[in-house]
Amino acid sequence: MKITIDQKQFERLIDYHQIKKRIRLIGIQLNVTYENQHPVFIGVLNGCFMFMADLMKQIHIACELSFVKLASYTGTERQARVKELIGLEMDLAGRDVVIVEDVVDSGNSLKHTLDIIRAQQPRSVAVCTLLLKPDALVHQFDNIAYVGFEIANDFVIGYGLDYNGAGRTFPDIYRETRG
């Protein structure tokens, strides 16, 4: 199936049923890892909202939720500078933190988020991302512990990810086609 947004063509990359299965498995891992803790899940908006909502339905341990809102894209272009639109409003000192990301590509926004969180001296920080683009990474991370899917360095939309505000509500994930 193909879709068009602003003269850009996109083709289906990952079906919603595959996404749901993978989220169920990640949820099991998180429940086991944090069984006797009380972690804080911090979602990075806007892109994580669908992933985080479905993930939290699989979490059956005591936990808390919070969000930050960052901007790192203009259209399909990644920006080197990350803008913080909504900051973290929670004390994380001594806490176990799980950052929930929609996609880690260059890693600029993840690095920004990690810097903010580490400044509060949490006990532990793990990253849970639906999509990881290993070929796009410009930073090294040792705490990306939960990955839904590794994908090529394609621009993707759907399941919370957008192109200029459009495409977030598609249940599947689509990649931009060339030509």
PDB file of C-alpha atoms in Angstrom:
ATOM      1  CA  MET A   1       0.000   0.000   0.000  1.00  0.00           C
ATOM      2  CA  LYS A   2       1.277   3.472  -0.883  1.00  0.00           C
ATOM      3  CA  ILE A   3       0.227   6.878   0.406  1.00  0.00           C
ATOM      4  CA  THR A   4       1.000  10.424  -0.694  1.00  0.00           C
ATOM      5  CA  ILE A   5       1.534  13.470   1.522  1.00  0.00           C
ATOM      6  CA  ASP A   6       2.542  16.812  -0.020  1.00  0.00           C
ATOM      7  CA  GLN A   7       3.726  15.144  -3.240  1.00  0.00           C
ATOM      8  CA  LYS A   8       5.893  12.693  -1.294  1.00  0.00           C
ATOM      9  CA  GLN A   9       5.258   8.980  -1.779  1.00  0.00           C
ATOM     10  CA  PHE A  10       5.437   6.519   1.094  1.00  0.00           C
ATOM     11  CA  GLU A  11       5.203   2.710   1.101  1.00  0.00           C
ATOM     12  CA  ARG A  12       4.326   0.427   3.995  1.00  0.00           C
ATOM     13  CA  LEU A  13       7.366  -0.741   5.934  1.00  0.00           C
ATOM     14  CA  ILE A  14       5.961  -2.286   9.130  1.00  0.00           C
ATOM     15  CA  ASP A  15       2.410  -3.543   9.616  1.00  0.00           C
ATOM     16  CA  TYR A  16       0.538  -2.629  12.816  1.00  0.00           C
ATOM     17  CA  HIS A  17       0.155  -6.324  13.747  1.00  0.00           C
ATOM     18  CA  GLN A  18       3.965  -6.707  13.718  1.00  0.00           C
ATOM     19  CA  ILE A  19       4.249  -3.583  15.861  1.00  0.00           C
ATOM     20  CA  LYS A  20       1.755  -4.927  18.415  1.00  0.00           C
ATOM     21  CA  LYS A  21       3.585  -8.273  18.680  1.00  0.00           C
ATOM     22  CA  ARG A  22       6.927  -6.588  19.209  1.00  0.00           C
ATOM     23  CA  ILE A  23       5.490  -4.218  21.830  1.00  0.00           C
ATOM     24  CA  ARG A  24       4.035  -7.185  23.727  1.00  0.00           C
ATOM     25  CA  LEU A  25       7.526  -8.752  23.875  1.00  0.00           C
ATOM     26  CA  ILE A  26       9.158  -5.494  24.991  1.00  0.00           C
ATOM     27  CA  GLY A  27       6.476  -5.153  27.677  1.00  0.00           C
ATOM     28  CA  ILE A  28       7.313  -8.623  29.010  1.00  0.00           C
ATOM     29  CA  GLN A  29      11.017  -7.710  29.138  1.00  0.00           C
ATOM     30  CA  LEU A  30      10.297  -4.473  30.998  1.00  0.00           C
ATOM     31  CA  ASN A  31       7.969  -6.199  33.481  1.00  0.00           C
ATOM     32  CA  VAL A  32      10.680  -8.754  34.293  1.00  0.00           C
ATOM     33  CA  THR A  33      13.532  -6.229  34.475  1.00  0.00           C
ATOM     34  CA  TYR A  34      11.674  -3.760  36.706  1.00  0.00           C
ATOM     35  CA  GLU A  35       9.561  -6.256  38.672  1.00  0.00           C
ATOM     36  CA  ASN A  36      10.710  -5.038  42.090  1.00  0.00           C
ATOM     37  CA  GLN A  37      11.357  -1.391  41.203  1.00  0.00           C
ATOM     38  CA  HIS A  38       9.135   1.601  40.604  1.00  0.00           C
ATOM     39  CA  PRO A  39      10.477   3.010  37.309  1.00  0.00           C
ATOM     40  CA  VAL A  40       9.632   6.303  35.663  1.00  0.00           C
ATOM     41  CA  PHE A  41       8.799   6.060  31.958  1.00  0.00           C
ATOM     42  CA  ILE A  42       9.598   9.321  30.161  1.00  0.00           C
ATOM     43  CA  GLY A  43       8.083   9.673  26.711  1.00  0.00           C
ATOM     44  CA  VAL A  44       9.606  11.979  24.129  1.00  0.00           C
ATOM     45  CA  LEU A  45       6.737  13.771  22.399  1.00  0.00           C
ATOM     46  CA  ASN A  46       5.165  14.064  19.938  1.00  0.00           C
ATOM     47  CA  GLY A  47       6.289  10.948  18.114  1.00  0.00           C
ATOM     48  CA  CYS A  48       6.170   8.486  21.016  1.00  0.00           C
ATOM     49  CA  PHE A  49       2.510   8.947  21.929  1.00  0.00           C
ATOM     50  CA  MET A  50       1.117   5.895  20.093  1.00  0.00           C
ATOM     51  CA  PHE A  51       4.051   3.654  20.991  1.00  0.00           C
ATOM     52  CA  MET A  52       4.010   4.700  24.639  1.00  0.00           C
ATOM     53  CA  ALA A  53       0.250   4.260  24.938  1.00  0.00           C
ATOM     54  CA  ASP A  54       0.415   0.731  23.537  1.00  0.00           C
ATOM     55  CA  LEU A  55       3.535  -0.079  25.571  1.00  0.00           C
ATOM     56  CA  MET A  56       1.948   1.064  28.844  1.00  0.00           C
ATOM     57  CA  LYS A  57      -0.962  -1.322  28.203  1.00  0.00           C
ATOM     58  CA  GLN A  58       1.623  -4.119  28.482  1.00  0.00           C
ATOM     59  CA  ILE A  59       3.273  -2.832  31.678  1.00  0.00           C
ATOM     60  CA  HIS A  60       1.892  -4.531  34.786  1.00  0.00           C
ATOM     61  CA  ILE A  61       4.250  -3.172  37.426  1.00  0.00           C
ATOM     62  CA  ALA A  62       4.083  -0.076  39.612  1.00  0.00           C
ATOM     63  CA  CYS A  63       5.469   2.865  37.640  1.00  0.00           C
ATOM     64  CA  GLU A  64       5.091   6.552  36.860  1.00  0.00           C
ATOM     65  CA  LEU A  65       4.872   8.423  33.556  1.00  0.00           C
ATOM     66  CA  SER A  66       6.164  11.772  32.416  1.00  0.00           C
ATOM     67  CA  PHE A  67       6.903  13.462  29.096  1.00  0.00           C
ATOM     68  CA  VAL A  68       9.278  15.888  27.423  1.00  0.00           C
ATOM     69  CA  LYS A  69       8.660  17.528  24.081  1.00  0.00           C
ATOM     70  CA  LEU A  70      11.546  18.113  21.713  1.00  0.00           C
ATOM     71  CA  ALA A  71      11.849  19.302  18.120  1.00  0.00           C
ATOM     72  CA  SER A  72      14.686  18.041  15.929  1.00  0.00           C
ATOM     73  CA  TYR A  73      13.214  17.918  12.408  1.00  0.00           C
ATOM     74  CA  THR A  74      12.177  20.431   9.780  1.00  0.00           C
ATOM     75  CA  GLY A  75      10.190  18.544   7.138  1.00  0.00           C
ATOM     76  CA  THR A  76      12.298  15.466   6.401  1.00  0.00           C
ATOM     77  CA  GLU A  77      15.594  17.099   7.448  1.00  0.00           C
ATOM     78  CA  ARG A  78      17.223  16.354  10.813  1.00  0.00           C
ATOM     79  CA  GLN A  79      18.465  19.439  12.610  1.00  0.00           C
ATOM     80  CA  ALA A  80      21.738  19.445  14.558  1.00  0.00           C
ATOM     81  CA  ARG A  81      20.212  21.608  17.284  1.00  0.00           C
ATOM     82  CA  VAL A  82      17.430  20.131  19.416  1.00  0.00           C
ATOM     83  CA  LYS A  83      14.780  22.505  20.752  1.00  0.00           C
ATOM     84  CA  GLU A  84      13.166  21.725  24.104  1.00  0.00           C
ATOM     85  CA  LEU A  85       9.491  22.665  23.852  1.00  0.00           C
ATOM     86  CA  ILE A  86       8.286  21.091  27.126  1.00  0.00           C
ATOM     87  CA  GLY A  87      10.816  20.276  29.827  1.00  0.00           C
ATOM     88  CA  LEU A  88      10.974  17.610  32.460  1.00  0.00           C
ATOM     89  CA  GLU A  89       9.043  18.499  35.598  1.00  0.00           C
ATOM     90  CA  MET A  90       9.869  15.562  37.845  1.00  0.00           C
ATOM     91  CA  ASP A  91      12.626  14.789  40.352  1.00  0.00           C
ATOM     92  CA  LEU A  92      14.544  11.738  39.104  1.00  0.00           C
ATOM     93  CA  ALA A  93      17.273  11.548  41.752  1.00  0.00           C
ATOM     94  CA  GLY A  94      17.862   7.914  42.700  1.00  0.00           C
ATOM     95  CA  ARG A  95      15.103   6.671  40.360  1.00  0.00           C
ATOM     96  CA  ASP A  96      15.137   4.038  37.609  1.00  0.00           C
ATOM     97  CA  VAL A  97      14.279   5.801  34.361  1.00  0.00           C
ATOM     98  CA  VAL A  98      13.156   4.369  31.030  1.00  0.00           C
ATOM     99  CA  ILE A  99      13.200   6.844  28.138  1.00  0.00           C
ATOM    100  CA  VAL A 100      10.579   5.960  25.526  1.00  0.00           C
ATOM    101  CA  GLU A 101      11.432   7.151  22.003  1.00  0.00           C
ATOM    102  CA  ASP A 102       9.638   6.677  18.712  1.00  0.00           C
ATOM    103  CA  VAL A 103      12.836   6.593  16.648  1.00  0.00           C
ATOM    104  CA  VAL A 104      16.539   6.996  17.335  1.00  0.00           C
ATOM    105  CA  ASP A 105      18.294   8.116  14.181  1.00  0.00           C
ATOM    106  CA  SER A 106      21.172  10.599  14.584  1.00  0.00           C
ATOM    107  CA  GLY A 107      20.793  10.385  18.351  1.00  0.00           C
ATOM    108  CA  ASN A 108      20.837  14.171  18.809  1.00  0.00           C
ATOM    109  CA  SER A 109      17.517  14.330  20.648  1.00  0.00           C
ATOM    110  CA  LEU A 110      18.319  11.221  22.690  1.00  0.00           C
ATOM    111  CA  LYS A 111      21.656  12.722  23.758  1.00  0.00           C
ATOM    112  CA  HIS A 112      19.841  15.927  24.746  1.00  0.00           C
ATOM    113  CA  THR A 113      17.288  13.952  26.775  1.00  0.00           C
ATOM    114  CA  LEU A 114      19.975  11.842  28.438  1.00  0.00           C
ATOM    115  CA  ASP A 115      21.928  14.963  29.433  1.00  0.00           C
ATOM    116  CA  ILE A 116      18.819  16.442  31.092  1.00  0.00           C
ATOM    117  CA  ILE A 117      18.019  13.211  32.933  1.00  0.00           C
ATOM    118  CA  ARG A 118      21.583  12.368  34.008  1.00  0.00           C
ATOM    119  CA  ALA A 119      21.932  15.850  35.520  1.00  0.00           C
ATOM    120  CA  GLN A 120      19.359  14.720  38.103  1.00  0.00           C
ATOM    121  CA  GLN A 121      21.444  11.670  39.084  1.00  0.00           C
ATOM    122  CA  PRO A 122      18.975   8.814  38.575  1.00  0.00           C
ATOM    123  CA  ARG A 123      19.928   5.325  39.759  1.00  0.00           C
ATOM    124  CA  SER A 124      19.667   3.919  36.227  1.00  0.00           C
ATOM    125  CA  VAL A 125      18.668   5.040  32.734  1.00  0.00           C
ATOM    126  CA  ALA A 126      17.554   2.700  29.956  1.00  0.00           C
ATOM    127  CA  VAL A 127      16.268   3.604  26.503  1.00  0.00           C
ATOM    128  CA  CYS A 128      13.302   1.936  24.840  1.00  0.00           C
ATOM    129  CA  THR A 129      12.804   2.861  21.192  1.00  0.00           C
ATOM    130  CA  LEU A 130      10.332   1.578  18.651  1.00  0.00           C
ATOM    131  CA  LEU A 131      12.719   2.224  15.741  1.00  0.00           C
ATOM    132  CA  LEU A 132      16.502   2.375  15.598  1.00  0.00           C
ATOM    133  CA  LYS A 133      18.450   3.542  12.542  1.00  0.00           C
ATOM    134  CA  PRO A 134      21.985   2.261  13.267  1.00  0.00           C
ATOM    135  CA  ASP A 135      23.433   3.731  10.045  1.00  0.00           C
ATOM    136  CA  ALA A 136      22.269   7.241  10.997  1.00  0.00           C
ATOM    137  CA  LEU A 137      23.754   7.355  14.516  1.00  0.00           C
ATOM    138  CA  VAL A 138      26.307  10.086  15.148  1.00  0.00           C
ATOM    139  CA  HIS A 139      26.526   9.390  18.894  1.00  0.00           C
ATOM    140  CA  GLN A 140      27.372   6.193  20.768  1.00  0.00           C
ATOM    141  CA  PHE A 141      24.906   4.915  23.380  1.00  0.00           C
ATOM    142  CA  ASP A 142      25.383   2.028  25.772  1.00  0.00           C
ATOM    143  CA  ASN A 143      21.912   2.140  27.286  1.00  0.00           C
ATOM    144  CA  ILE A 144      19.598   1.453  24.320  1.00  0.00           C
ATOM    145  CA  ALA A 145      18.187  -1.657  25.942  1.00  0.00           C
ATOM    146  CA  TYR A 146      14.855  -2.198  24.166  1.00  0.00           C
ATOM    147  CA  VAL A 147      14.456  -1.895  20.392  1.00  0.00           C
ATOM    148  CA  GLY A 148      11.319  -2.677  18.449  1.00  0.00           C
ATOM    149  CA  PHE A 149      12.821  -2.687  14.959  1.00  0.00           C
ATOM    150  CA  GLU A 150      16.136  -1.766  13.370  1.00  0.00           C
ATOM    151  CA  ILE A 151      15.517  -0.041  10.050  1.00  0.00           C
ATOM    152  CA  ALA A 152      17.498   1.603   7.263  1.00  0.00           C
ATOM    153  CA  ASN A 153      18.109   5.341   7.317  1.00  0.00           C
ATOM    154  CA  ASP A 154      14.819   6.099   5.525  1.00  0.00           C
ATOM    155  CA  PHE A 155      12.402   8.855   6.464  1.00  0.00           C
ATOM    156  CA  VAL A 156       9.378   7.190   8.091  1.00  0.00           C
ATOM    157  CA  ILE A 157       5.855   8.229   9.049  1.00  0.00           C
ATOM    158  CA  GLY A 158       2.860   6.622  10.713  1.00  0.00           C
ATOM    159  CA  TYR A 159       2.237   5.208  14.168  1.00  0.00           C
ATOM    160  CA  GLY A 160       2.989   8.587  15.767  1.00  0.00           C
ATOM    161  CA  LEU A 161       5.686   9.712  13.312  1.00  0.00           C
ATOM    162  CA  ASP A 162       4.875  12.579  10.981  1.00  0.00           C
ATOM    163  CA  TYR A 163       5.874  14.609   7.971  1.00  0.00           C
ATOM    164  CA  ASN A 164       5.060  18.291   8.609  1.00  0.00           C
ATOM    165  CA  GLY A 165       2.331  17.252  11.051  1.00  0.00           C
ATOM    166  CA  ALA A 166       0.679  14.705   8.725  1.00  0.00           C
ATOM    167  CA  GLY A 167       0.686  10.920   8.893  1.00  0.00           C
ATOM    168  CA  ARG A 168       0.850  10.425  12.671  1.00  0.00           C
ATOM    169  CA  THR A 169      -2.470   8.609  12.846  1.00  0.00           C
ATOM    170  CA  PHE A 170      -1.690   5.833  10.365  1.00  0.00           C
ATOM    171  CA  PRO A 171      -1.513   2.544  12.308  1.00  0.00           C
ATOM    172  CA  ASP A 172       1.284   1.157  10.097  1.00  0.00           C
ATOM    173  CA  ILE A 173       4.756   2.629   9.553  1.00  0.00           C
ATOM    174  CA  TYR A 174       5.625   3.868   6.069  1.00  0.00           C
ATOM    175  CA  ARG A 175       8.945   4.842   4.493  1.00  0.00           C
ATOM    176  CA  GLU A 176       9.506   7.504   1.894  1.00  0.00           C
ATOM    177  CA  THR A 177      10.036   6.091  -1.588  1.00  0.00           C
ATOM    178  CA  ARG A 178      12.549   7.537  -4.007  1.00  0.00           C
ATOM    179  CA  GLY A 179      11.518   8.384  -7.565  1.00  0.00           C
TER     180      GLY A 179
END
